[in-house]
Short mmCIF file of C-alpha atoms in Angstrom, two decimals:
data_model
loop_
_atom_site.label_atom_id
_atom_site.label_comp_id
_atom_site.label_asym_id
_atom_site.label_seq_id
_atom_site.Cartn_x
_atom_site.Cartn_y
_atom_site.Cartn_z
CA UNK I 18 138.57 88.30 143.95
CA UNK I 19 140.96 90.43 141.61
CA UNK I 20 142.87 91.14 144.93
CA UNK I 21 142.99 87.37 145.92
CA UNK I 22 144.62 86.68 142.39
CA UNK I 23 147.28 89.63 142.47
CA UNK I 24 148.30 88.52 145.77
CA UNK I 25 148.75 84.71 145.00
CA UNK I 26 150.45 85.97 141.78
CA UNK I 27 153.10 87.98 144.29
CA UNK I 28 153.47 85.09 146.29
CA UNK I 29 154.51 83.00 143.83
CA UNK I 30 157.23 85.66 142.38
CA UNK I 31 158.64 85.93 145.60
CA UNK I 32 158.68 81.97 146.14
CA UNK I 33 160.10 81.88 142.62
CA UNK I 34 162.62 84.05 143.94
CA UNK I 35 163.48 82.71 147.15
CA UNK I 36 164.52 79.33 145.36
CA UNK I 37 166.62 81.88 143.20
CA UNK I 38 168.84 82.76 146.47
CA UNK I 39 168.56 79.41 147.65
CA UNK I 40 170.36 78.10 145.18
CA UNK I 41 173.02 81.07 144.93
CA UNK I 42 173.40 80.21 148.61
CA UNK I 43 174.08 76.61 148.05
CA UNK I 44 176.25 77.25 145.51
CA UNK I 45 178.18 80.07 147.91
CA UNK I 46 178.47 77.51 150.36
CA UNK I 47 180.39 75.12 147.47
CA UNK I 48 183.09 77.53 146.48
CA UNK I 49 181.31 78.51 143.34
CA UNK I 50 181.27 82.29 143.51
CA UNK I 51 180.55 83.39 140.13
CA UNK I 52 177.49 80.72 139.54
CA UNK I 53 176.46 81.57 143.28
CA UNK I 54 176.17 85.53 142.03
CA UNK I 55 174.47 84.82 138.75
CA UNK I 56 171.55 83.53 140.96
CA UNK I 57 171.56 86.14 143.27
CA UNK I 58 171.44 88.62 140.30
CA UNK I 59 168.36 86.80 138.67
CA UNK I 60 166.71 87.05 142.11
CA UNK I 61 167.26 90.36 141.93
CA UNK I 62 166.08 91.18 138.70
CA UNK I 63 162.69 89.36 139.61
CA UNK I 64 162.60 91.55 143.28
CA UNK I 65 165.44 94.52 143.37
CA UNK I 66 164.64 95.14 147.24
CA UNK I 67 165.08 91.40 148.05
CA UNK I 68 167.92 92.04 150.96
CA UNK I 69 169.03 88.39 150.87
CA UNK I 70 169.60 88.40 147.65
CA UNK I 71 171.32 91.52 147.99
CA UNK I 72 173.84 90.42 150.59
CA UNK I 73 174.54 87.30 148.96
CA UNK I 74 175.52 88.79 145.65
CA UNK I 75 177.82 91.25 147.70
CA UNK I 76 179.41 88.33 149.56
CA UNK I 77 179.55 86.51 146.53
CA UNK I 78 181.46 89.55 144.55
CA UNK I 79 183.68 89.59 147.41
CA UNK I 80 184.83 86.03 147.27
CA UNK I 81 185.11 86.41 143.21
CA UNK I 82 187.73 89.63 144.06
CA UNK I 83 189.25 88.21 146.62
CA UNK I 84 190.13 84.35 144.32
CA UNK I 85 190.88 86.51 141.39
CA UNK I 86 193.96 88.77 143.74
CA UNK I 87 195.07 84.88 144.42
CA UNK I 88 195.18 84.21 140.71
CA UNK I 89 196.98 87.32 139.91
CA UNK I 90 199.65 86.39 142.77
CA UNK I 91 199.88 82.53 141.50
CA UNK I 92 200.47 84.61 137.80
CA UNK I 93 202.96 86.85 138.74
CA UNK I 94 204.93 84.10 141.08
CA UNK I 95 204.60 81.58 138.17
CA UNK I 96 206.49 83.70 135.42
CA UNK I 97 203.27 84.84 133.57
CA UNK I 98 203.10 88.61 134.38
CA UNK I 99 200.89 89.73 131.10
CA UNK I 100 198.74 86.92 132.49
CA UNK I 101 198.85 88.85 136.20
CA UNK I 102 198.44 91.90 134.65
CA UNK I 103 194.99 90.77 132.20
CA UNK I 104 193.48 89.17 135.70
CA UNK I 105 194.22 92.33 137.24
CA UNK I 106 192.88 94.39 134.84
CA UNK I 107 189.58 92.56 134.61
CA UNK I 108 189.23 92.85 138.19
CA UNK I 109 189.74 96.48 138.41
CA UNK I 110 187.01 97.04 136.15
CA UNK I 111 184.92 94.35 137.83
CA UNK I 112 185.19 96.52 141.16
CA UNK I 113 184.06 99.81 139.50
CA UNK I 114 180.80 97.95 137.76
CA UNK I 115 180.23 96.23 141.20
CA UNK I 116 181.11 99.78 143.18
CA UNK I 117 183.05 97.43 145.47
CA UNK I 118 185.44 98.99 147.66
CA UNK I 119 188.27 96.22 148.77
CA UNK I 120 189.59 96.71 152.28
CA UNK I 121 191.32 94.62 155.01
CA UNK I 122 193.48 92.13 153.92
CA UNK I 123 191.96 92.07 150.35
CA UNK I 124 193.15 96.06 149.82
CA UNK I 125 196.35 95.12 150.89
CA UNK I 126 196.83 92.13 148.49
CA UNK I 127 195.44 94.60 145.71
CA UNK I 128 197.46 97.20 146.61
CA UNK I 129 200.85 95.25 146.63
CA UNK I 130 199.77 93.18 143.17
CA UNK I 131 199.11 97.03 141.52
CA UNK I 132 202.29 97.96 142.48
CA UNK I 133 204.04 94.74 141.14
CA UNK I 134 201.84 95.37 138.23
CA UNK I 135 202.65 99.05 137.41
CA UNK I 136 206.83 98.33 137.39
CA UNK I 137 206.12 95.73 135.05
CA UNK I 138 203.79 98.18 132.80
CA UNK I 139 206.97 100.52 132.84
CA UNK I 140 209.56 97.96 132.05
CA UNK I 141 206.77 96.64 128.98
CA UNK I 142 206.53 100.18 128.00
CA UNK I 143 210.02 100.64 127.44
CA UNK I 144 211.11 97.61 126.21
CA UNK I 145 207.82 97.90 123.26
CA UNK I 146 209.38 102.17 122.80
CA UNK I 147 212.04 100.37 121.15
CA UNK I 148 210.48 97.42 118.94
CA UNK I 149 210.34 98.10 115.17
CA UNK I 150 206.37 97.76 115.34
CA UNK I 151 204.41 100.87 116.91
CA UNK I 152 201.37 99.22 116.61
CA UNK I 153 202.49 96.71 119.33
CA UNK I 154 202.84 99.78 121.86
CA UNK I 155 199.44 101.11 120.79
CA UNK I 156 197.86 97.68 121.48
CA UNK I 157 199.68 97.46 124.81
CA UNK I 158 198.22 100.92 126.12
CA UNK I 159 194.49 99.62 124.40
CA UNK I 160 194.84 96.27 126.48
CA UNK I 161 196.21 97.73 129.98
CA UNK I 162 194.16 101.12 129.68
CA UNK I 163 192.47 100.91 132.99
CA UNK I 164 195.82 99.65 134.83
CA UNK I 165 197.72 102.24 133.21
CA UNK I 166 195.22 105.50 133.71
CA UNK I 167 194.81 104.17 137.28
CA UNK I 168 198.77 103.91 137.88
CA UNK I 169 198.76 107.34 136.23
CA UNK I 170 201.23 106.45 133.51
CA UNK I 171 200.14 108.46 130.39
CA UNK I 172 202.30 111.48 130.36
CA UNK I 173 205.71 108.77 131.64
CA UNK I 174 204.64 107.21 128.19
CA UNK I 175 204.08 109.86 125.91
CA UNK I 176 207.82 110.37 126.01
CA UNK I 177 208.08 107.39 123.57
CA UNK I 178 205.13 109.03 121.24
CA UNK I 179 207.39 110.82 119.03
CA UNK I 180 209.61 107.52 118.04
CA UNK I 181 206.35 105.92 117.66
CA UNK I 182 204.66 108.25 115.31
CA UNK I 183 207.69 108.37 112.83
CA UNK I 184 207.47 104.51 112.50
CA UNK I 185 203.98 104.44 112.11
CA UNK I 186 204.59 107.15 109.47
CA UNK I 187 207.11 104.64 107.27
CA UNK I 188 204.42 102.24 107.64
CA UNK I 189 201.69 104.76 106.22
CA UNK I 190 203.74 105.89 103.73
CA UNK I 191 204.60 102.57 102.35
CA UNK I 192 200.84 101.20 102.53
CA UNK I 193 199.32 104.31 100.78
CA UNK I 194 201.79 103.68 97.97
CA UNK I 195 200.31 99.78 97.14
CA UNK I 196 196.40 101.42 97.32
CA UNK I 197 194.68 101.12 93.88
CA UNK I 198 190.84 100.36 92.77
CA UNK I 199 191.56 96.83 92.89
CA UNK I 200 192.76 97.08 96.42
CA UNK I 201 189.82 98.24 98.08
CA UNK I 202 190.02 96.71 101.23
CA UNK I 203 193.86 97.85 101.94
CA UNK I 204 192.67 100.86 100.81
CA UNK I 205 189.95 100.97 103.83
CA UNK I 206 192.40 99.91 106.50
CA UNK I 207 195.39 102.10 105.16
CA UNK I 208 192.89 105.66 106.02
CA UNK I 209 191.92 103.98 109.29
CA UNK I 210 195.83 103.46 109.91
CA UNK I 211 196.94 106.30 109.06
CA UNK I 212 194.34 108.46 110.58
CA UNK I 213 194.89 106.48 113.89
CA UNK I 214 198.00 107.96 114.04
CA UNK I 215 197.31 111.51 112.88
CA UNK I 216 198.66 111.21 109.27
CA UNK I 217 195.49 111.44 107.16
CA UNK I 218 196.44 110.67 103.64
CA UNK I 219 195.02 112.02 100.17
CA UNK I 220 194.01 108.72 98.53
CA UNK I 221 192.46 108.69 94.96
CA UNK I 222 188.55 107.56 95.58
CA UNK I 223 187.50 104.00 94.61
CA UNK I 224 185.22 104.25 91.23
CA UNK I 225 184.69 100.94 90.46
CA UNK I 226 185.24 97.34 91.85
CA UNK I 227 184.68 94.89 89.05
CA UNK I 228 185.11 91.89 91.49
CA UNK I 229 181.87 93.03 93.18
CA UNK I 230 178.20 93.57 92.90
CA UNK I 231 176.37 96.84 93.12
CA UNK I 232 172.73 95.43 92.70
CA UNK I 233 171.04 92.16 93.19
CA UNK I 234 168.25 91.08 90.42
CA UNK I 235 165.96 88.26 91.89
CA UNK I 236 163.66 86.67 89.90
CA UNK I 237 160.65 85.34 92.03
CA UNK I 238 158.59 82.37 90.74
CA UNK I 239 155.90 81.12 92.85
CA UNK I 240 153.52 79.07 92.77
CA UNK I 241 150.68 79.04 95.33
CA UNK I 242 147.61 76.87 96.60
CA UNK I 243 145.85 78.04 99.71
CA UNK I 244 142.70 77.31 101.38
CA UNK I 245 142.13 80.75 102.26
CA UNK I 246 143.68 84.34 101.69
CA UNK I 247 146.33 84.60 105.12
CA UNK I 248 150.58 85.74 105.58
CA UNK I 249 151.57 82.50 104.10
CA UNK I 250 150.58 84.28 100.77
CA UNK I 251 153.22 87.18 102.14
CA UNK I 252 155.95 84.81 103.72
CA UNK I 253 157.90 83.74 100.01
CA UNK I 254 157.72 87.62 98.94
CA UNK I 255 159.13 88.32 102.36
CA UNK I 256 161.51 85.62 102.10
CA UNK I 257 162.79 87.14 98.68
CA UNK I 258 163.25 90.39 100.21
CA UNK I 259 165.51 88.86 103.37
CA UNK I 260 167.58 87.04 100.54
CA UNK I 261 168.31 90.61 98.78
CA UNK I 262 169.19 91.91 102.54
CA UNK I 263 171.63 89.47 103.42
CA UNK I 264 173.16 89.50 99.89
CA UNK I 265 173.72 92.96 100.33
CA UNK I 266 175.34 92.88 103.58
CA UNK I 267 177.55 90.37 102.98
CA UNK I 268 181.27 91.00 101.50
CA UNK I 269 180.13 90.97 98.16
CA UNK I 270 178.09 93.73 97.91
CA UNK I 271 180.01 97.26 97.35
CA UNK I 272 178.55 100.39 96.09
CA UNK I 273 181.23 100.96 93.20
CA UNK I 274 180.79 97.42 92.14
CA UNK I 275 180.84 96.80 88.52
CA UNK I 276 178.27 93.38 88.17
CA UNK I 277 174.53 93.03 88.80
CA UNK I 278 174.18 89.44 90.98
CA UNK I 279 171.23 87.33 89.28
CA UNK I 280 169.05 85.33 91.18
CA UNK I 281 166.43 83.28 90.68
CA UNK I 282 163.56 82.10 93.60
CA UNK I 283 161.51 79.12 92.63
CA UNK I 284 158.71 77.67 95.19
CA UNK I 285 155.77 75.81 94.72
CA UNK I 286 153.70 76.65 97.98
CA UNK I 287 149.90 74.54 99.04
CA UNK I 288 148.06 74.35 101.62
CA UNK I 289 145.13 72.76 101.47
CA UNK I 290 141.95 72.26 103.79
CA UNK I 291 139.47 69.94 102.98
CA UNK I 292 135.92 69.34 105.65
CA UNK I 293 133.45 66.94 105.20
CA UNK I 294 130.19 66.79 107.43
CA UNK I 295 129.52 63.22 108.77
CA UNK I 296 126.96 61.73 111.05
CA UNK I 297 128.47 59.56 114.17
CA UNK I 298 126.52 57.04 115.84
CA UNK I 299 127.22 55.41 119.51
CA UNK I 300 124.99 52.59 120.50
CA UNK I 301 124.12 52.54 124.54
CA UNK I 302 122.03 50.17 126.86
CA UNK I 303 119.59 51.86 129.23
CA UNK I 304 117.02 50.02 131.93
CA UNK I 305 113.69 51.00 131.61
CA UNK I 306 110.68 49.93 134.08
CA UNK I 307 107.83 48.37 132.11
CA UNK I 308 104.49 47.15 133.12
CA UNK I 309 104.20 43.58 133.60
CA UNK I 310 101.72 42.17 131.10
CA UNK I 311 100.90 38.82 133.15
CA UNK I 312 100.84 41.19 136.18
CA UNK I 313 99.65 44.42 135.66
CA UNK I 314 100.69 45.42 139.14
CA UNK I 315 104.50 44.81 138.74
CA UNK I 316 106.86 45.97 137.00
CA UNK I 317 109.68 44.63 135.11
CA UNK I 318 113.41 46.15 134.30
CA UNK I 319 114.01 45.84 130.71
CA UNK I 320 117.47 46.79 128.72
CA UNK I 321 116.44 48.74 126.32
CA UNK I 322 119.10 49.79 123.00
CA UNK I 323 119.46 53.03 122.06
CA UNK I 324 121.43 55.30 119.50
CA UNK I 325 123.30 58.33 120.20
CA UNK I 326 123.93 60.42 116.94
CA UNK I 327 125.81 63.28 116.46
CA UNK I 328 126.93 65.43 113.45
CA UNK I 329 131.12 65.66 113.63
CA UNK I 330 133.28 67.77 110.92
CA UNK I 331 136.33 65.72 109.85
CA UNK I 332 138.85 67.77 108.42
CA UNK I 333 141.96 66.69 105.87
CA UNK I 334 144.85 69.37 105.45
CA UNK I 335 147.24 69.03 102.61
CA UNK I 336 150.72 71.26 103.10
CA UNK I 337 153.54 71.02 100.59
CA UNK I 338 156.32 73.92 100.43
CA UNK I 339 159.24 73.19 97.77
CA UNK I 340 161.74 76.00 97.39
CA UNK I 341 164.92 76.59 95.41
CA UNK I 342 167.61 79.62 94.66
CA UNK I 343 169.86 79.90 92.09
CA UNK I 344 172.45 82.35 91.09
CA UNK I 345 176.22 82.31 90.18
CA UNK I 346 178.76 84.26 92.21
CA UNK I 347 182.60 84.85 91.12
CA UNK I 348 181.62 82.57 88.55
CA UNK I 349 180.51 79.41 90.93
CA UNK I 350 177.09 77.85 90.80
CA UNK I 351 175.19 77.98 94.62
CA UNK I 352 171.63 76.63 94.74
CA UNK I 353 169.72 74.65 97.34
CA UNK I 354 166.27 73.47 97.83
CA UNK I 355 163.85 72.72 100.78
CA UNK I 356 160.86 70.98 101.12
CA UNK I 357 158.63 69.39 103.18
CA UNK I 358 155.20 67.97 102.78
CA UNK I 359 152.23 66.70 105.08
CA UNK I 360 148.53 65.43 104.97
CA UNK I 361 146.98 65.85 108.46
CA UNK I 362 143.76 64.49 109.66
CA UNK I 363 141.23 66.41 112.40
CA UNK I 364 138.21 66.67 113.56
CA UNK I 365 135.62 68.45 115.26
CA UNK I 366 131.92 68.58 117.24
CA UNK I 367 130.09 70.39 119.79
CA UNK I 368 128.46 66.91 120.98
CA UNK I 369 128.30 66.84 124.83
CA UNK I 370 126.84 63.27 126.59
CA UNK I 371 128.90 62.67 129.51
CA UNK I 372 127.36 59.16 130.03
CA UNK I 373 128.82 58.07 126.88
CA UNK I 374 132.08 59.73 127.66
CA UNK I 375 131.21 62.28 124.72
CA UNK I 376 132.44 65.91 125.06
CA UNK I 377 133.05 68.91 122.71
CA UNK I 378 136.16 68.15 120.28
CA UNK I 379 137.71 71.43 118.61
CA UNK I 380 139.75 70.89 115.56
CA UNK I 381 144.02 71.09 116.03
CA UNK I 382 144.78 72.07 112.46
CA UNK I 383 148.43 72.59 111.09
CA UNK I 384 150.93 75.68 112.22
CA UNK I 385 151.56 76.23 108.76
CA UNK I 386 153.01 79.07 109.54
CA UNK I 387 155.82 77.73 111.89
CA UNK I 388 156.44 74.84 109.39
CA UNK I 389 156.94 77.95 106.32
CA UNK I 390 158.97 79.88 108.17
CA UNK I 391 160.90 77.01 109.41
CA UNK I 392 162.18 75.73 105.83
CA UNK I 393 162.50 79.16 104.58
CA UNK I 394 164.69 80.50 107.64
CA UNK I 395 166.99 77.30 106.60
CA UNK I 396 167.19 78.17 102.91
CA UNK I 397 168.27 81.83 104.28
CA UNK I 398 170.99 80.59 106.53
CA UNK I 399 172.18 78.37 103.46
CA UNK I 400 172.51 81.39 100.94
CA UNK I 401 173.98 83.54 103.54
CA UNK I 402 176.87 80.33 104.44
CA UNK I 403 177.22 79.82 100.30
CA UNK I 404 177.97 83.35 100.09
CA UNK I 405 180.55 82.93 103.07
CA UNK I 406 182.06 80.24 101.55
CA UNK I 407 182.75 81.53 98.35
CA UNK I 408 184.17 84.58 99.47
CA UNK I 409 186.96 82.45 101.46
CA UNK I 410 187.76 79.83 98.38
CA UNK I 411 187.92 83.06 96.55
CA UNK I 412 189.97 85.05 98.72
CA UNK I 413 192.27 82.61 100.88
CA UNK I 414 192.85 79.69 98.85
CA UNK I 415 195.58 80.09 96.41
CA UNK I 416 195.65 83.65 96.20
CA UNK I 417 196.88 84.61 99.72
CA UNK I 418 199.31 87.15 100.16
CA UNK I 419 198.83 88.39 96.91
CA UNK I 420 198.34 92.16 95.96
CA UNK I 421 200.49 93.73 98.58
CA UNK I 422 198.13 92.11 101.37
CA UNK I 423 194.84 92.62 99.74
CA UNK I 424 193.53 89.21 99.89
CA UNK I 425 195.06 88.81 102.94
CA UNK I 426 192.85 91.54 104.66
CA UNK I 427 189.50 90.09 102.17
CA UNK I 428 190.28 86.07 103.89
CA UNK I 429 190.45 87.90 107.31
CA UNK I 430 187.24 89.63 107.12
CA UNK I 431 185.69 85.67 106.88
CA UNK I 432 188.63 83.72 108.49
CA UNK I 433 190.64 85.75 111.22
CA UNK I 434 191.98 82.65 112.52
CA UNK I 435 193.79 81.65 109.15
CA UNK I 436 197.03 80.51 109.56
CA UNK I 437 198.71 83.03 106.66
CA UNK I 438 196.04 85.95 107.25
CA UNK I 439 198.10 85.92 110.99
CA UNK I 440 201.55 85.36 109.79
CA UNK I 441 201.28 88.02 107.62
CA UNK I 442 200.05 90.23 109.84
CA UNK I 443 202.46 89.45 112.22
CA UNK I 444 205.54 90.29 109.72
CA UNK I 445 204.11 93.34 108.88
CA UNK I 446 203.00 95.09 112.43
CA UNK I 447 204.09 92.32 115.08
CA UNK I 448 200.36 91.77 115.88
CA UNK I 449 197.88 89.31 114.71
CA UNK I 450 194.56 89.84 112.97
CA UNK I 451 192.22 89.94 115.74
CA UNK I 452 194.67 91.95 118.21
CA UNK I 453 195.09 94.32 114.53
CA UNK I 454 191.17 94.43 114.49
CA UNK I 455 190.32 95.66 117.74
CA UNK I 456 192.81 98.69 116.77
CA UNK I 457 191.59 99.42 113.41
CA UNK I 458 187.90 97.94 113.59
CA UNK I 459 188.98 95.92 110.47
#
């Protein structure tokens, strides 16, 4: 028998899976390569030796090479050779994931757009040796690293390393001079800069941050009703410990900070299961063969009425969660409150009388425990979004640009996308926050 069932339970995997590549194939057979290989790759993941599934995700990677050497071409022809060169790129590193070897007419398209693709990485090269901002040369050689190590173009462009390293030197030089305690985030960035470059600098520690917190002091007060001892007793206590987490990885937590953040926890928790034992009662007709009394010898069907009775539990649950923070950050108010409440009638019995339509009932009580977590998890994702929010009224409104750059860097760690965060960044290394970020891990 256990046989039977592991071999039905096969049979079904592999019919699961056969719809898998059916589908990939059908969507092969549209022109849609890349949806055609995600199916082939969940087929594979459900059966690895499943050689149709195999060869269609092959075919499939194929096609996506091959259309992506047309889009480079279109690119390149259009005017747009950083575009050319990004789709190439990808590609490249596509192939060595997919250990696909192009050949035929696709190697030869490949082969002609790298060669395109590696003059224009020289003329780039030279033409960024020359701009005012190094770090636009460093992000060049960070985006195009796989064209450029397989065109073997290190060494041609170390030959601008020399001009490069002086500017970024200036720029060092004049960032470590605007560090102080208050600056604690240009502070940060200026030893990654400068150490990016080779030109570690002796900056003065940060002791204190007085526009930060160092500790968190909740203040818990609960209030709690429950039928019985279970984890819904745990879930507020673990709820105040998450809220101390995510305060202290957000942005306003720092080790040298100078202020203890106060919060209080309020919640009024019940839970309540009430079961009363009742007697039911169905009525029923049966026909029962009597002796005739005029006629002894005959007999005579006769309805006869008849109770069924039954004992049946009826339950009532009460559930009520109300909670609240409250605390005051950079000297704004943030509270919020959730709650939700239900009374939720059941029942239950073991009666069985399949004449009457009577079977066995079992009581569906309330997931109080998906309904706690629920309301909690939202007043998390509040505090953590108040504490966002602050930080950016704070930090980019009004004060941007301010302090050498300072709040600049503290907006872009919430907003990278802000308008001024980008210009300024642009002024002062000719790259914008996010392309600054992926150099710097900002």
């Amino acid at each position: 028998m256990r046989n039977v069932f592991v071999l039905s339970m096969l049979a079904l995997a592999l019919s699961g899976c056969k719809s898998l590549v059916e589908k990939g194939d059908n969507l092969f057979q549209a022109g849609m390569y890349s949806q055609s290989a995600e199916y082939y790759e969940r087929a594979l993941k459900e059966d690895p030796h499943d050689i149709e599934a195999q060869k269609g995700l092959m075919q499939a990677r194929n096609k996506i090479l091959d259309k992506g050497l047309i889009d480079v071409r279109m690119l390149r022809l259009g005017g747009n050779p950083t575009g050319a060169a990004l789709r190439l790129e990808s590609l490249l590193r596509n192939q060595i994931e997919w250990q696909i070897e192009p050949f035929g007419p696709i190697a030869n398209t490949q082969n002609e757009e790298i060669d395109y693709t590696t003059q224009w990485l020289k003329a780039r090269a030279a033409q960024l040796g020359q701009s005012r901002f190094p770090d636009q040369f460093r992000f060049f050689e960070h985006r195009y690293a796989f064209l450029i190590s397989n065109a073997q173009l290190h060494s041609q462009f170390s030959t601008y390393r020399a001009a490069l390293q002086n500017k970024a030197h200036a720029q060092c030089s004049r960032m470590s001079t605007k560090v102080n305690d208050e600056r604690f985030f240009l502070r940060q960035f200026t030893e990654k800069y400068c150490m990016a470059w080779d030109l570690p600098q002796s900056l003065e520690s940060i002791s204190h941050d007085s526009s930060r917190y160092s500790s968190i002091e909740l203040t818990p007060r609960f209030k709690v009703n429950l039928h019985r001892t279970s984890r819904q007793a745990n879930s507020l206590h673990t709820s105040s410990t998450k809220l101390k987490k995510i305060f202290r990885e957000s942005l306003w937590y720092s080790p040298v900070g100078e202020k203890t953040f106060k919060l209080n926890f309020d919640a009024s928790l019940e839970h309540i299961r009430n079961a009363k034992l009742v007697s039911r009662q169905t009525h029923f007709t049966l026909t029962e063969e009597k002796q005739s009394k005029v006629d002894p010898s005959n007999t005579l069907d006769i309805e006869v009425k008849k109770a069924y009775s039954y004992p049946v539990t009826e339950f009532t649950e009460q559930f009520s969660i109300d909670a609240k923070y409250a605390g005051t950050v950079a000297q704004q108010q943030i509270e919020f409150r959730v709650d939700d409440s239900q009374t939720h009638y059941t029942q239950s019995h073991q009666a069985d009388f399949p004449q009457l339509n009577i079977k066995p009932v079992k009581a569906t009580f309330l997931d109080v425990d998906a309904k706690l977590d629920k309301q909690l998890d939202i007043l998390q994702l509040d505090f953590k979004t108040q504490l966002a929010r602050i930080w950016t009224e704070t930090h980019c409104n009004g004060l941007i640009g301010t302090q050498y750059g300072e709040y600049i860097l503290r907006c872009g760690k919430i907003a990278p996308d802000n308008e001024f965060v980008n210009s300024w960044f642009k002024k002062q290394f000719g790259l914008n926050y996010q392309e600054m970020a992926a150099l710097y891990a900002l």
